Coordinates of C-alpha atoms in Angstrom, one line a residue:
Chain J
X1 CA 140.7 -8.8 1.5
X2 CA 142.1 -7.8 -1.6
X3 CA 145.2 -6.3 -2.6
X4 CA 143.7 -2.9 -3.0
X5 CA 142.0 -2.5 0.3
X6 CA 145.1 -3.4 2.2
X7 CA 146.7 -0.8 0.3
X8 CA 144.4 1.8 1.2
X9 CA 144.1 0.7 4.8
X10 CA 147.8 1.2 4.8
X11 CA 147.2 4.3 3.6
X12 CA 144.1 5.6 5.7
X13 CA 146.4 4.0 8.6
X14 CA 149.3 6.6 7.4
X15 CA 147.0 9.7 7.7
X16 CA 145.7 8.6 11.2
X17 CA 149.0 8.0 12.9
X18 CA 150.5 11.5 11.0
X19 CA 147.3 13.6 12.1
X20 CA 148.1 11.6 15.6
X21 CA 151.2 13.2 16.2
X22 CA 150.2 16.4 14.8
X23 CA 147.9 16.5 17.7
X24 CA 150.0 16.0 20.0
X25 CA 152.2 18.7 19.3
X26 CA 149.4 21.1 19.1
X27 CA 148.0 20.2 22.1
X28 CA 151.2 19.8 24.2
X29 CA 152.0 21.3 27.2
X30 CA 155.0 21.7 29.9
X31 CA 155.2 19.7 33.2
X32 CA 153.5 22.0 35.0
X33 CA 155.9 22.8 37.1
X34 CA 156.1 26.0 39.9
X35 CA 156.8 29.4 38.5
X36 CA 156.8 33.5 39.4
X37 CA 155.3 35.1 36.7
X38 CA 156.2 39.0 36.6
X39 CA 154.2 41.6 34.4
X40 CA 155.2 45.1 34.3
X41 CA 151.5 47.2 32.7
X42 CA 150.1 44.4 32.0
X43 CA 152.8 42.7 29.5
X44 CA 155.0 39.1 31.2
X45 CA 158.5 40.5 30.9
X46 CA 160.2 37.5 32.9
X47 CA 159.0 34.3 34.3
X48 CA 161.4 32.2 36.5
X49 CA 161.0 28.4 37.4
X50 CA 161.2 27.7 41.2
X51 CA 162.9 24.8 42.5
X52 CA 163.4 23.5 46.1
X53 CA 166.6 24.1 47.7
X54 CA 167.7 26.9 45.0
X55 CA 169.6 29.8 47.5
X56 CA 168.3 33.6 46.6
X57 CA 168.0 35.4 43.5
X58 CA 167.5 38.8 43.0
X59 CA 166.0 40.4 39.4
X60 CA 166.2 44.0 38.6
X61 CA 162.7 45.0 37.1
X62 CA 162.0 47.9 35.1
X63 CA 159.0 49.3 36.4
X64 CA 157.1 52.7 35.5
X65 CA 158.7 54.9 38.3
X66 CA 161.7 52.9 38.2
X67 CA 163.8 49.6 39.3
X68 CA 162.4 47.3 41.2
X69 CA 164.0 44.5 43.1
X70 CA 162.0 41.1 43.2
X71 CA 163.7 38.3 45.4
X72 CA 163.0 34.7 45.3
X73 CA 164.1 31.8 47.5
X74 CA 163.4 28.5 47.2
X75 CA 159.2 28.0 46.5
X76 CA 158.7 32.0 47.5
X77 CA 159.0 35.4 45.9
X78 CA 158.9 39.0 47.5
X79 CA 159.4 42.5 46.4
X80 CA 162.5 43.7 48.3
X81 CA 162.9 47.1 46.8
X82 CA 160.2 49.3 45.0
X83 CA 160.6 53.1 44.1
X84 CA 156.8 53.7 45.3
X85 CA 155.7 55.9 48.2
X86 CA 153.4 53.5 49.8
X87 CA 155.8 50.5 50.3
X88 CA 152.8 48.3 50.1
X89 CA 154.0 45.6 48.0
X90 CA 157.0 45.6 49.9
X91 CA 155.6 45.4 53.1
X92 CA 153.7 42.4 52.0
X93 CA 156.6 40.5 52.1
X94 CA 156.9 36.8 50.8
X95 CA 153.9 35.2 48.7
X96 CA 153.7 31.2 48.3
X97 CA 150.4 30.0 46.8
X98 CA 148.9 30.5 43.7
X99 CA 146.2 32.3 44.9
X100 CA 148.4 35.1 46.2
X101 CA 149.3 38.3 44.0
X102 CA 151.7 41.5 44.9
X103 CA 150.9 44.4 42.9
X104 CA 152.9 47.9 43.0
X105 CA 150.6 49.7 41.3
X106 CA 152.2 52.8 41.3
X107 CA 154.7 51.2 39.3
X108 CA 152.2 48.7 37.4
X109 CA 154.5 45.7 38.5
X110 CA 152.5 42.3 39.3
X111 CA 154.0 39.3 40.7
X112 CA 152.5 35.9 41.4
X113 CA 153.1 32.2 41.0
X114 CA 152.2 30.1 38.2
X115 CA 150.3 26.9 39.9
X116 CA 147.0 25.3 39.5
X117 CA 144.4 27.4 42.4
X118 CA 141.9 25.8 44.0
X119 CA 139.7 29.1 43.8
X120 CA 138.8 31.3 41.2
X121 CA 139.8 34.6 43.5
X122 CA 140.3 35.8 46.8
X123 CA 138.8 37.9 48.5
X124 CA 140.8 39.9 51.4
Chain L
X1 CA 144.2 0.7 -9.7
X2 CA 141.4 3.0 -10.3
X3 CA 139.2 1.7 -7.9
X4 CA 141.9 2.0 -5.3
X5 CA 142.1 5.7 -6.0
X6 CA 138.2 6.1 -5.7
X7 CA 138.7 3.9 -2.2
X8 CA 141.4 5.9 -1.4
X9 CA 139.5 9.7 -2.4
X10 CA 136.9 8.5 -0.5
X11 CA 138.9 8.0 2.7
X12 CA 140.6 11.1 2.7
X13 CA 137.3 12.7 2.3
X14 CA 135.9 10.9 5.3
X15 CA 139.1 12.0 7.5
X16 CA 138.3 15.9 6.0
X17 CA 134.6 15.7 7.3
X18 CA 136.2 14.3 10.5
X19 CA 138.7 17.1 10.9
X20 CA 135.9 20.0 10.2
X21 CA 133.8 18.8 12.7
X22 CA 137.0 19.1 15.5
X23 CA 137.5 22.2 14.0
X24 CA 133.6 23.2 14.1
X25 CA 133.9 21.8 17.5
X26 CA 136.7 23.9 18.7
X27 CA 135.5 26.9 17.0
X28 CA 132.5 26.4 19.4
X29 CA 134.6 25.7 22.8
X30 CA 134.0 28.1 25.0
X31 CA 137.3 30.6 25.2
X32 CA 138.5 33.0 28.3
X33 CA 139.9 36.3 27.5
X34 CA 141.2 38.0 30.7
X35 CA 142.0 41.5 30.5
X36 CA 143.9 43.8 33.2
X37 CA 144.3 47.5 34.3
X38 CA 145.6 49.8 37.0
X39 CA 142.7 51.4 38.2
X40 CA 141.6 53.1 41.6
X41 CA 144.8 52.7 43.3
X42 CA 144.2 48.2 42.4
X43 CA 144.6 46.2 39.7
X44 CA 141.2 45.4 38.1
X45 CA 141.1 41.9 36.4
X46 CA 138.5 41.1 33.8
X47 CA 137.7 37.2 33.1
X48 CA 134.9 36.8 30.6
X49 CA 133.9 33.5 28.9
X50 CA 132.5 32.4 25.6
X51 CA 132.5 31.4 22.2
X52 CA 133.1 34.8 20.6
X53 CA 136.3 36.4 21.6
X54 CA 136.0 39.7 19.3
X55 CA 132.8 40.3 21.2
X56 CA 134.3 39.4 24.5
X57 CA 137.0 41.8 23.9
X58 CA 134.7 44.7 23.1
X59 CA 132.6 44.0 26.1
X60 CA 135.5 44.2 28.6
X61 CA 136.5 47.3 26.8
X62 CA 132.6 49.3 27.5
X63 CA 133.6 47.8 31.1
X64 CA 136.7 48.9 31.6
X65 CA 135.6 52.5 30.2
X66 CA 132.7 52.3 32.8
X67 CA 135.3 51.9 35.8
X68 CA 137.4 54.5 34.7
X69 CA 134.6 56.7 34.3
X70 CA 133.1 56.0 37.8
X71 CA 137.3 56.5 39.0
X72 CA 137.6 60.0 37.2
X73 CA 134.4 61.0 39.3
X74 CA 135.4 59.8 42.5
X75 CA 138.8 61.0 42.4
X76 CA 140.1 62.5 45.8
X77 CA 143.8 63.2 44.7
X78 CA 143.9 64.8 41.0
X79 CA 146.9 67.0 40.1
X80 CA 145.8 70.7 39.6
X81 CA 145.2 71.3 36.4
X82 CA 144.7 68.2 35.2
X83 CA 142.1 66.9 33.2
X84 CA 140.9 64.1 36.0
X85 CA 140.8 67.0 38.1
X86 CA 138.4 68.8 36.2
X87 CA 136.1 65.4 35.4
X88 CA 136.2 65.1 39.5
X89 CA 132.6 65.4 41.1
X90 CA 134.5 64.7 44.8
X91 CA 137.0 67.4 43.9
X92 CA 134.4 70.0 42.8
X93 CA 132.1 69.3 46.5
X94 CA 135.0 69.8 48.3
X95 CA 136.2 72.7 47.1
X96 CA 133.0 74.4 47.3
X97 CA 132.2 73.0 51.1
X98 CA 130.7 76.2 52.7
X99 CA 130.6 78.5 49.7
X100 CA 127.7 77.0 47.1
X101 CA 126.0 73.5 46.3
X102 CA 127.6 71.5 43.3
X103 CA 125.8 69.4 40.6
X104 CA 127.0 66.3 40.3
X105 CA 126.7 62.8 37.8
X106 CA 123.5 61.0 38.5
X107 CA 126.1 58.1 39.8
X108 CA 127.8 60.3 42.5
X109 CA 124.4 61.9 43.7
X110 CA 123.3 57.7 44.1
X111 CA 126.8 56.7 46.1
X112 CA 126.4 59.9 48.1
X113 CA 122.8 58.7 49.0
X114 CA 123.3 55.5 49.9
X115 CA 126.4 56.5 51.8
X116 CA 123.8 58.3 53.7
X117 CA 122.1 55.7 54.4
X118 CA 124.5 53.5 55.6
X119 CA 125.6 56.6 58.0
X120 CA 121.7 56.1 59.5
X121 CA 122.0 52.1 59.6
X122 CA 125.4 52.7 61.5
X123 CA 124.5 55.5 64.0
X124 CA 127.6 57.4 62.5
X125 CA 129.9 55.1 62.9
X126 CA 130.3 54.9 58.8
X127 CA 130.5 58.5 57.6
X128 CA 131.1 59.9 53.9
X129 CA 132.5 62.7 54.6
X130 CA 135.7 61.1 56.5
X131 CA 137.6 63.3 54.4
X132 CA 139.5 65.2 56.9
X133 CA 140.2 62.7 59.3
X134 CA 142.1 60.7 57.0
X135 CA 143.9 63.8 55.6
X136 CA 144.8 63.7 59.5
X137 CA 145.8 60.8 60.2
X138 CA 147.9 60.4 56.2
X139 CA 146.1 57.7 54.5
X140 CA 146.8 58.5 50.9
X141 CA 149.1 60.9 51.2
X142 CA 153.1 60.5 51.6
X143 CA 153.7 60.9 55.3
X144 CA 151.5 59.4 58.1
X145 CA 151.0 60.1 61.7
X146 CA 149.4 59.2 64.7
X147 CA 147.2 62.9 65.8
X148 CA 146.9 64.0 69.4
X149 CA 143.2 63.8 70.9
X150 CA 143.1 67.5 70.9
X151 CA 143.8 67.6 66.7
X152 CA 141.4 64.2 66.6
X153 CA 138.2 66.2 68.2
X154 CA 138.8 69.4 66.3
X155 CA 138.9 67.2 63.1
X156 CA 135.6 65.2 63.9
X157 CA 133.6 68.5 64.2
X158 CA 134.4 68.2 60.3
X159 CA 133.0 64.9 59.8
X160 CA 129.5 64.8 60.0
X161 CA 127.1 63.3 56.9
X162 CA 124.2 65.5 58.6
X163 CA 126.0 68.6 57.2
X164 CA 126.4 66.8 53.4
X165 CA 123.0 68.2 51.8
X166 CA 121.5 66.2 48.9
X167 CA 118.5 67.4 46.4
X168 CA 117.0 65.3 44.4
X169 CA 115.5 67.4 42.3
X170 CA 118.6 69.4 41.4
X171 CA 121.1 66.9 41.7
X172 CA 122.9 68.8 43.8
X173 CA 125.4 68.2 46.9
X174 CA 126.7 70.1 49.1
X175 CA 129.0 70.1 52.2
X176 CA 127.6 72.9 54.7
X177 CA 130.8 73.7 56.4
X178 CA 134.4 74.6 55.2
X179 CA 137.0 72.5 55.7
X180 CA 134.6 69.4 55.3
X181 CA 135.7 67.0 52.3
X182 CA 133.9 63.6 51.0
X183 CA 136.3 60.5 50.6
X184 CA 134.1 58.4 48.7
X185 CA 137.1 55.1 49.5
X186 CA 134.8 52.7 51.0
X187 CA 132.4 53.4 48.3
X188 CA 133.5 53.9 44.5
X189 CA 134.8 50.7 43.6
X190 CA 132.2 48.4 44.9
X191 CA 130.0 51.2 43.0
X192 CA 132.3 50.7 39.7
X193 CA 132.4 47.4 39.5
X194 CA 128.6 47.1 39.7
X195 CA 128.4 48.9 36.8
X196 CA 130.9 47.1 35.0
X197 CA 128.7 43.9 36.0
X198 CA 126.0 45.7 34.6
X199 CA 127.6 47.0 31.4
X200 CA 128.6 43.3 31.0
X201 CA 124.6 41.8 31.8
X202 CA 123.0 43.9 29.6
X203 CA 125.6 43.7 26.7
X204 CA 124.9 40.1 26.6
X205 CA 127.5 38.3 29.2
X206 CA 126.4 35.1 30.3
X207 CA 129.7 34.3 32.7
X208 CA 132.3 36.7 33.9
X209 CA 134.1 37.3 37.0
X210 CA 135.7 40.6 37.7
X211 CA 138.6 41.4 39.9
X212 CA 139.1 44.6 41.5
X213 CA 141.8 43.9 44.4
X214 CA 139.6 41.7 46.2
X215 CA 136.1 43.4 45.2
X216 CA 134.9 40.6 43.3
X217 CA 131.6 40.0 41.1
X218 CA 130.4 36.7 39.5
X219 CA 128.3 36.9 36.5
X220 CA 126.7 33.4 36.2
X221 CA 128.0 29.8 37.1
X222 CA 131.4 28.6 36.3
X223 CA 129.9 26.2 34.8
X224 CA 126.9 23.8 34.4
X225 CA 126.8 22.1 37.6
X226 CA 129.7 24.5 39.7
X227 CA 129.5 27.8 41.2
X228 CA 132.9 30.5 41.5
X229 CA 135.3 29.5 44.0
X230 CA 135.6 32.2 46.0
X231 CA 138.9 32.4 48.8
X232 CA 138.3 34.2 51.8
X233 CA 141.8 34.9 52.8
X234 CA 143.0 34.4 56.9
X235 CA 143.7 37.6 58.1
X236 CA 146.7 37.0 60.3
X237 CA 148.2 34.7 57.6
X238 CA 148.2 35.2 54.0
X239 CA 149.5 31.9 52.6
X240 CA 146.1 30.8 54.1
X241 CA 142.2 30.7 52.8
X242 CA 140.0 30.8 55.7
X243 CA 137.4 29.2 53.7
X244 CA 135.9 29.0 50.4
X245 CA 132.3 30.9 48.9
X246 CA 130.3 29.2 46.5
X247 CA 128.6 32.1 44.7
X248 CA 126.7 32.6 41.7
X249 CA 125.8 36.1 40.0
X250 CA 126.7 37.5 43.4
X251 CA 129.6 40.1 45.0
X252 CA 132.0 39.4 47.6
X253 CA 134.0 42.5 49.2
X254 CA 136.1 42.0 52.2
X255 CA 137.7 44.9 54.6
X256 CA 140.1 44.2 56.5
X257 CA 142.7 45.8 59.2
X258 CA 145.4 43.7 57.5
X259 CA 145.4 45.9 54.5
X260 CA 146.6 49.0 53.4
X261 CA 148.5 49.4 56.7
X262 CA 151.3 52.2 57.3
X263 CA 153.7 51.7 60.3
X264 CA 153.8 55.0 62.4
X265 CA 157.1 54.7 65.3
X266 CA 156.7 51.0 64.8
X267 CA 152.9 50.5 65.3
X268 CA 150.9 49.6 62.3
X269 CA 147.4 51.5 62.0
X270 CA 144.6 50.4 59.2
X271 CA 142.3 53.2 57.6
X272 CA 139.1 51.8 58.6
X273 CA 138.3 54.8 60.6
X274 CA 135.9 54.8 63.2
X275 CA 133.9 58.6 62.5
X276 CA 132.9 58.5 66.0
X277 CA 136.2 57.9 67.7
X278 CA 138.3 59.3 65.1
X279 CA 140.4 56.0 65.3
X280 CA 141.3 52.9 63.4
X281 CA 138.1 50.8 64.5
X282 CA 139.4 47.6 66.5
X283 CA 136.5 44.8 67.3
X284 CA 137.3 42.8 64.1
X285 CA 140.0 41.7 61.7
X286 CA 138.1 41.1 58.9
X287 CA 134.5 41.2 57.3
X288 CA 133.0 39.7 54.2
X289 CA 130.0 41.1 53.2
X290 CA 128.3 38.5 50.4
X291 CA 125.6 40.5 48.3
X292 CA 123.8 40.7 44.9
X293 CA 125.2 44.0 44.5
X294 CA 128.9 44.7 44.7
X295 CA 128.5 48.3 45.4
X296 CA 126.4 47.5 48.7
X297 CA 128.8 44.6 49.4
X298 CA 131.7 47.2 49.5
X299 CA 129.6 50.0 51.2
X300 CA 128.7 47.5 53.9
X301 CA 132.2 45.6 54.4
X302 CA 133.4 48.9 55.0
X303 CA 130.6 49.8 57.4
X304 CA 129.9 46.4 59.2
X305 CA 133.7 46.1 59.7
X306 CA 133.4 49.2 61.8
X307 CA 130.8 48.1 63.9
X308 CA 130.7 45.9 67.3
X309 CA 130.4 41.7 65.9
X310 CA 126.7 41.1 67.3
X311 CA 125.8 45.1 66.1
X312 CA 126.8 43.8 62.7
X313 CA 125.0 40.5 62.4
X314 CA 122.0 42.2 63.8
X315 CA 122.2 44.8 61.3
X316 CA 122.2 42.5 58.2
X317 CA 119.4 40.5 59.6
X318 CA 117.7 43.6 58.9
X319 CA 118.7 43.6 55.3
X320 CA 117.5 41.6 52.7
X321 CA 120.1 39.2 50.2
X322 CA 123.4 40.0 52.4
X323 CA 125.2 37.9 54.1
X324 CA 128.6 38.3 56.1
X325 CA 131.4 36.6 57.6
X326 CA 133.1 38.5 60.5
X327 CA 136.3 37.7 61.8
X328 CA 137.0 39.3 65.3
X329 CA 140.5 40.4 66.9
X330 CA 140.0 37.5 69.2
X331 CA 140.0 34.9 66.2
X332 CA 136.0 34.1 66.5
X333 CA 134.6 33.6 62.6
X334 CA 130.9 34.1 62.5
X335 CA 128.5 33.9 60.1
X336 CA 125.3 34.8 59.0
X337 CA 122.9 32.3 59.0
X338 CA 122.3 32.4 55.3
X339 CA 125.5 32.0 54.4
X340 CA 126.0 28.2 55.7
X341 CA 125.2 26.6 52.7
X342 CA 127.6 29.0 50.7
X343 CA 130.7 29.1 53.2
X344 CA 133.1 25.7 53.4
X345 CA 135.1 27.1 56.4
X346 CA 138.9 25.1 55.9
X347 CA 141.1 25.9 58.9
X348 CA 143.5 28.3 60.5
X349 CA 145.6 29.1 62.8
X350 CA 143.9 29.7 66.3
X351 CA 140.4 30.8 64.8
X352 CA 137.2 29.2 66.2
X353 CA 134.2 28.8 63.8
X354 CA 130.9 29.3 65.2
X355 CA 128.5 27.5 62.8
X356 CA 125.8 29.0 65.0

């Protein structure tokens, strides 16, 4: 090996390890850890991580007829309070796995947890 | 020296053809854009996949427009003076029950005949022209309540499909009676997102899945070797999945006396109303009609759900490319026989699967 092809293995080894690292920052991604994503018409105005053992929380969301109040407690979330007529979303009461959703449509508010699903839907 | 430069441009040039092809080969990965919108009283997801997002985007636009179209149509509750009150179909037949014959959009004149149908395969149990009965009882209005027998059989001498009258030829409907009024709920979205589906086909989609509260429609394989993953939630518990479908270009629509429930003096009633007893229909907790069509899926979920278990089996042995799962009040899940290979039943509480 001569001097100059230990020089430019030096150098090809450089641009590997710096594209490397590049990489990984371009592909990295957070734990995935347990979260309620809420969207209010379609746009995420709040996501909250969920932790075992955390006591109640209660978040004031602006929806299109008004403020709602979403509650969470430990791995579940609920809406507690909704200015809609129907009460449906409310009525649902609390939601725990990733493949559940509450909607207030009226108010355009969705709520649902950020985990891995074993389906692609439900149906029910 | 200058031969380490020429080893060295040489390298980098090597690590640049490298890069492109990632690049080439990312450009090429196949991409999800999921779109959503508050339509017919749900929220309607949109999942479609591919290596072109811009035409992905448009698509899911047409579709969205379709659904909104087949909404404005269908419309039972516009405001007055409105513009969706004006582009209502439903609202225009109802208004003119007992004065005149309406014409209608070649897409309501096609729901209102298959509704018709579906009031013959059900000996009136499933009847299109519910309309007053569940102005009666509340369901989607403000205030519910439960009606005496004496309000319930003057209301049901309103609801009879015999007295809807279609022509063909005019494309016109046409309620007989006054006082009689279409509620096209058990039938408009299914109908929708069919067309959607379609909109989607013919445009070019090779793999989408769209969403409507439940009302769902696979457009090809989720991939190569795996079909959609569909849950079939447990009625009595909603943390659970029943089971799982395994469908591919194929509709799944479920009704069920879980949903859309109002309490009335501490009871809860559902507003799958039986047209012949004028009540919320009570054999069954939840049906899942699997079909090619999501529009006949949610027709028949709707209509099967109504029926007695064995009636409803029976009935889609008659029918060809639908299968159902029925989950009775007294936790029995049965299944169509064609549906064995596409249902993995999981558990839940109390529930006993017949694989028979």
């Amino acid at each position: 090996m001569t001097k100059t092809d230990r020089q430019l293995f030096l150098a090809l080894l450089l641009i590997g390890v710096f594209l490397f690292v590049c990489s990984q920052f371009f592909f990295y991604q957070p734990n995935p850890q347990s979260r309620v994503v809420i969207k209010v018409s379609g746009e995420i105005i709040q996501t909250i991580p969920l932790q075992k053992g955390t006591s109640q929380e209660r978040f004031i969301v602006e929806g299109k007829k008004g403020k709602a109040i979403v509650e969470i407690k430990e791995l579940k979330v609920r809406m507690l309070e909704a200015p809609c007529p129907d009460q449906i979303c409310v009525n649902q009461g609390w939601i725990d796995s990733p493949w559940q959703t509450i909607v207030c449509v009226p108010n355009e508010i969705v709520i649902y947890l950020d985990k891995e699903a074993p389906v692609d839907a439900i149906t029910g | 020296m200058n031969k380490f430069y020429l080893k060295l441009g040489v390298g980098i040039f090597s690590v640049l053809l490298l890069l492109a092809g990632v690049f080439f080969f990312l450009q090429n990965q196949e991409r999800q854009l999921t779109s959503e919108q508050f339509l017919m009283d749900t929220l309607v997801s949109i999942s479609t996949y591919g290596t072109d997002t811009d035409f992905l985007q448009q698509v899911t636009e047409k579709a969205f427009k379709e659904i909104r179209r087949v909404a404005d149509l269908t419309d039972r509750f516009p405001s007055p003076g409105t513009i969706a009150y004006e582009q209502s179909d439903v609202v225009k037949i109802n208004e003119n029950a007992g004065i005149s014959p309406v014409s209608v959009d070649e897409d309501v004149f096609k729901m209102l005949q298959i509704a018709q149908d579906y009031y013959e395969l059900t000996e009136g149990e499933f009847d299109v022209t519910i309309g007053p009965l569940m102005d009666l009882w509340g369901f989607g209005r403000e205030t519910q309540k439960v009606p005496t027998i004496v309000e319930i059989q003057e209301t049901l001498a309103l609801v009879d499909s015999r007295k809807l009258i279609l022509d063909e030829e005019k494309q016109t409907a046409f309620l007989s009676q006054k006082g009689m009024s279409l509620d096209l709920g058990a039938v408009a979205k299914g109908y929708a997102v069919e067309k959607a589906a379609q909109v989607m086909i013919e445009a070019g989609v090779e793999k989408a899945l769209i969403n409507a509260g439940g009302n769902i429609r696979v457009i090809g394989k989720k991939d190569n070797n795996n079909a959609w993953k569909i849950g079939v939630q447990d009625p009595r518990n909603p943390s659970n999945l029943i089971g799982v479908l395994s469908l591919n270009n194929e509709a799944a629509v479920t009704s069920g006396d879980y949903n859309r429930i109002v309490e009335i003096k501490g009871k809860s009633y559902h507003h799958l109303l039986s047209a012949r007893t004028g009540y919320p229909a009570g054999k069954n907790m939840s049906v899942t009609v699997v079909a090619l069509d999501s529009g006949q899926a949610d027709l028949l979920s709707t209509s099967l759900f109504l029926l007695e278990p064995q009636q409803a089996l029976e009935l889609v042995s008659r029918l060809n490319n639908v299968e159902v799962i029925i989950i009775t009040t007294d936790k029995k899940i049965m299944c169509s026989p064609g549906l064995r290979e596409k249902f993995e039943y999981r558990s839940g509480e109390g529930y006993s699967y017949d694989q028979n």
